[in-house]
Coordinates of C-alpha atoms and ligand atoms in Angstrom, one line a residue:
X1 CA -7.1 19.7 27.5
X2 CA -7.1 17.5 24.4
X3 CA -8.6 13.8 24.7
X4 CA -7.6 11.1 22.9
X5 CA -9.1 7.5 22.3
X6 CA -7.2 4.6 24.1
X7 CA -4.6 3.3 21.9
X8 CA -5.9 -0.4 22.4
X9 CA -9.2 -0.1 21.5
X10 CA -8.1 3.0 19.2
X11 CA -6.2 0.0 17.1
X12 CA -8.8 -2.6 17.4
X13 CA -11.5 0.0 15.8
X14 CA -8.9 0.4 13.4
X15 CA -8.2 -3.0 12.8
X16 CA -12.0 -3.6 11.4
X17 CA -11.3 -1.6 8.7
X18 CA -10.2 -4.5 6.2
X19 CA -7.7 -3.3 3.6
X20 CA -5.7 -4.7 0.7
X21 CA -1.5 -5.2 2.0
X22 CA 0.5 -3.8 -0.8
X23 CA 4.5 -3.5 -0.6
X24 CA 5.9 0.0 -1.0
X25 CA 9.3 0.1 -2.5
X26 CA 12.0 3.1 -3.4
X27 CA 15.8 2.4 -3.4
X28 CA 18.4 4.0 -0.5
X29 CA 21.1 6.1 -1.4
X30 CA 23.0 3.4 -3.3
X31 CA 20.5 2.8 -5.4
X32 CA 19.3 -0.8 -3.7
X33 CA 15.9 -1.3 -3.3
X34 CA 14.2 -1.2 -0.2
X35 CA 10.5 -1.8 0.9
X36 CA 8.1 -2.4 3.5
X37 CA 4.8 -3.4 4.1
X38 CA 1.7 -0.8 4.0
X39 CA -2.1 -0.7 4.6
X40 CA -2.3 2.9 4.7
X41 CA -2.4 3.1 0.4
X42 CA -5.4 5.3 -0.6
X43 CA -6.0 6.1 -3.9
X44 CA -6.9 10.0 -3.8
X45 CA -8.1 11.3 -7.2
X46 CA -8.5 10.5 -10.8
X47 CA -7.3 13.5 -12.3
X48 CA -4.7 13.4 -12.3
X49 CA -4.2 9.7 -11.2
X50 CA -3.1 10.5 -7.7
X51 CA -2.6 8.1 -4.6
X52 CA -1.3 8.3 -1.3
X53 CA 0.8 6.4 1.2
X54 CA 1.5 7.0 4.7
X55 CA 4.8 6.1 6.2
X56 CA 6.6 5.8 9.8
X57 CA 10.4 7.1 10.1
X58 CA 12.2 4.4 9.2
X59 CA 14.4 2.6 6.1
X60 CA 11.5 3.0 3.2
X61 CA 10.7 6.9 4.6
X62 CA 14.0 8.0 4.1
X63 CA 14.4 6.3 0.8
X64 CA 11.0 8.0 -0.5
X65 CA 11.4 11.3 1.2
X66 CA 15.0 11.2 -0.3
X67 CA 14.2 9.8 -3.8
X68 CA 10.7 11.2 -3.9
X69 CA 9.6 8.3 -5.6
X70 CA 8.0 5.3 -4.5
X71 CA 6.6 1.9 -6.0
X72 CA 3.0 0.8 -4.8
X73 CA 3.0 -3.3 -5.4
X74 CA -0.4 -4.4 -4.3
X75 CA 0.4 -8.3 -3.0
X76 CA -1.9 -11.4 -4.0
X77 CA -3.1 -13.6 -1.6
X78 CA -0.6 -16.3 -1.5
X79 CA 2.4 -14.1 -1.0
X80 CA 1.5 -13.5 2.8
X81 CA 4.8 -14.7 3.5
X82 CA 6.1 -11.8 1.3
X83 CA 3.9 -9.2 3.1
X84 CA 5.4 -10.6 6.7
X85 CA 8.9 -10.3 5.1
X86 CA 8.7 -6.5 4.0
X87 CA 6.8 -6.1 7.8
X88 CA 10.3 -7.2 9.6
X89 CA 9.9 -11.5 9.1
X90 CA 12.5 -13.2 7.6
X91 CA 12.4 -15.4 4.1
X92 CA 14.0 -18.7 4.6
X93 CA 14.8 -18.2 0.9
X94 CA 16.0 -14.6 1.3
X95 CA 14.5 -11.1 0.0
X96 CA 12.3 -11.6 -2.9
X97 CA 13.7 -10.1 -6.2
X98 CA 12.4 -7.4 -8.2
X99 CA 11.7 -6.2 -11.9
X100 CA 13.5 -2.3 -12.0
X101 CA 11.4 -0.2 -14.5
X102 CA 12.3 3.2 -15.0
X103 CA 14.1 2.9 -11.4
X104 CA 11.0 2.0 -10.2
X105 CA 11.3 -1.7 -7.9
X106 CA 7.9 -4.0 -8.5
X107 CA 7.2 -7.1 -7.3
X108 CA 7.0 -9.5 -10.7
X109 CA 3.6 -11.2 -8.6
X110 CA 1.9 -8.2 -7.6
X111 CA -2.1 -8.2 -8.8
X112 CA -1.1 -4.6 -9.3
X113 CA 1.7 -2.0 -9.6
X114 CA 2.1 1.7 -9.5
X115 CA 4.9 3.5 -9.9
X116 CA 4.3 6.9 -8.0
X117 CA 6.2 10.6 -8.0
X118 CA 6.2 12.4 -4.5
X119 CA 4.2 15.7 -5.3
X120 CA 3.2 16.6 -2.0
X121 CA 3.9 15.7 1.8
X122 CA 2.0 15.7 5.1
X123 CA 3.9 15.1 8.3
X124 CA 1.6 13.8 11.2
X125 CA 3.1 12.4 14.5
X126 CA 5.7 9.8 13.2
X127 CA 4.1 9.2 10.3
X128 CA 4.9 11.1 6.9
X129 CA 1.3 11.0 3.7
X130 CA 3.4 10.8 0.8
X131 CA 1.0 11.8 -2.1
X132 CA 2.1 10.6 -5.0
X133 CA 1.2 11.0 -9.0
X134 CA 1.0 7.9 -10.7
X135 CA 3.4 7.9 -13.6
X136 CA 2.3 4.2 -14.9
X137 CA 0.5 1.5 -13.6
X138 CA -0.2 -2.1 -14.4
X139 CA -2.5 -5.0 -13.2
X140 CA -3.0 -8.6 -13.8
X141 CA -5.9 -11.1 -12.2
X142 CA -5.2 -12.7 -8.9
X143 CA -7.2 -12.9 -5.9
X144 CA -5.8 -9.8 -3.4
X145 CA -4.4 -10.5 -0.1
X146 CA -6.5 -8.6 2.6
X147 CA -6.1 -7.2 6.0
X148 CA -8.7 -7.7 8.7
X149 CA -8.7 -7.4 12.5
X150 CA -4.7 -7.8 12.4
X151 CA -4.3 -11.0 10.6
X152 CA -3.9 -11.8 6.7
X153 CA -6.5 -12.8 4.9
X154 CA -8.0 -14.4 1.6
X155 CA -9.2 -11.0 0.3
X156 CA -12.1 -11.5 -2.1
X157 CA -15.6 -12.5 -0.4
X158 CA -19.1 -13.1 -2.6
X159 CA -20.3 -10.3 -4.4
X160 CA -23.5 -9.1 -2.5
X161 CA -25.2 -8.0 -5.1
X162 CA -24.4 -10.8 -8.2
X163 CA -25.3 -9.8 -11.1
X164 CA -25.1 -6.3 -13.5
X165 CA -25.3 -4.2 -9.9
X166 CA -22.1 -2.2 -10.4
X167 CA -20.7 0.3 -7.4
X168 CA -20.8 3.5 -9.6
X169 CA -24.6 3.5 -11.5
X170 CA -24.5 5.6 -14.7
X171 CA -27.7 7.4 -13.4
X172 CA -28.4 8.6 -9.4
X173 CA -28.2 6.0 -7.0
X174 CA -30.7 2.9 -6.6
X175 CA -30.7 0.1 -3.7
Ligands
LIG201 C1 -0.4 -5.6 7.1 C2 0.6 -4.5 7.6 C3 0.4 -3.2 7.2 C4 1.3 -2.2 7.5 N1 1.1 -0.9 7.1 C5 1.9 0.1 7.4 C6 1.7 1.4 6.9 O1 0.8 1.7 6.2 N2 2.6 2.4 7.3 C7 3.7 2.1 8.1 O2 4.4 3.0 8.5 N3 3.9 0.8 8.6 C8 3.1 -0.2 8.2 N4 3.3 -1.5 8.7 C9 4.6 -1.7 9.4 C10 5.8 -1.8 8.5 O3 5.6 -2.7 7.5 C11 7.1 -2.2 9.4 O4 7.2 -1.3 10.4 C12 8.3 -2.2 8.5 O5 9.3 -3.0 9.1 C13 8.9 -0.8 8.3 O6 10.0 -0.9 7.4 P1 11.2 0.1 7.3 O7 12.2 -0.3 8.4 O8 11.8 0.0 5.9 O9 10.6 1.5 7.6 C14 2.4 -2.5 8.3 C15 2.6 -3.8 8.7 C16 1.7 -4.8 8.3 C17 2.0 -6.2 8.8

């Protein structure tokens, strides 16, 4: 007999695992775009520049798994109404627009953009892991809008270690 944790407190433990929101975008089968909010981005490797997303059946999932290509638009922190909008909430000034490169759709405000070929696929429960190989990329400054404990937040606390004390030391390790 399997045993699961109970979904409540299975999504509140979740929930404390603060994340950036990006909005993942591919187009439907007449080419429009289409996108949706997502927490679940990962990057996965370096070489090659890989990252993954994972995705419920729905509107974006059948674009991507039909297209096999997404676009990873990692939202700022003042376009919360934006990352409500691609969750199901709606604009009182309508869809936000989009820049098309190489058929890719980005969100002109994003801190950061990536534009992603499917190269390999996981299904779990309702949920596909598209893993995807970045084909280009882009960033620009902006503080990121965060995740936390199911509400939006300003993303970027104090540093806690100021100063030269980098996450990735050239040499070993040393609190
Ligand atoms: C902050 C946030 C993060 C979310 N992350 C994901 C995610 O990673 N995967 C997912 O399937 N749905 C996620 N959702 C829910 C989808 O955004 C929502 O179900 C959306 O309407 C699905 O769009 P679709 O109809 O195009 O499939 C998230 C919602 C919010 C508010």
């Amino acid at each position: 007999m399997s045993h699961h944790a109970d979904p409540a407190s299975f999504r509140a433990a979740a929930s404390r695992f603060s994340t950036g929101v990006t909005v993942v975008t591919s187009s439907d089968a007449d080419g429009a775009p289409v996108g949706m909010t997502a927490n679940s981005f990962t990057t996965v490797s370096m070489q090659p520049p890989t990252v993954l997303v994972s995705l419920k059946r729905g509107r974006t999932w059948q674009a991507v798994n039909a297209t096999r290509r997404y676009a990873v638009n990692v939202l700022a922190a003042d376009d919360v109404a934006i990352g409500r909008y691609f969750a199901g909430a709606t604009l009182p000034q309508g869809a936000p627009a989009f820049d098309e490169r190489d058929g890719f759709f980005l969100l002109p405000q994003a801190i950061a953009q990536f534009g992603c070929e499917v190269v390999s696929t996981v299904d779990i429960a309702d949920h596909t892991l598209f893993i995807g190989e970045v084909r280009w990329c882009h960033h620009q400054d902006g503080l990121p809008l965060a995740f936390y404990a199911s509400r939006f937040r300003n993303g970027l606390g104090a540093e806690i270690m100021p100063g030269d004390a980098t996450a990735y030391p050239a040499e070993g390790w040393t609190i």
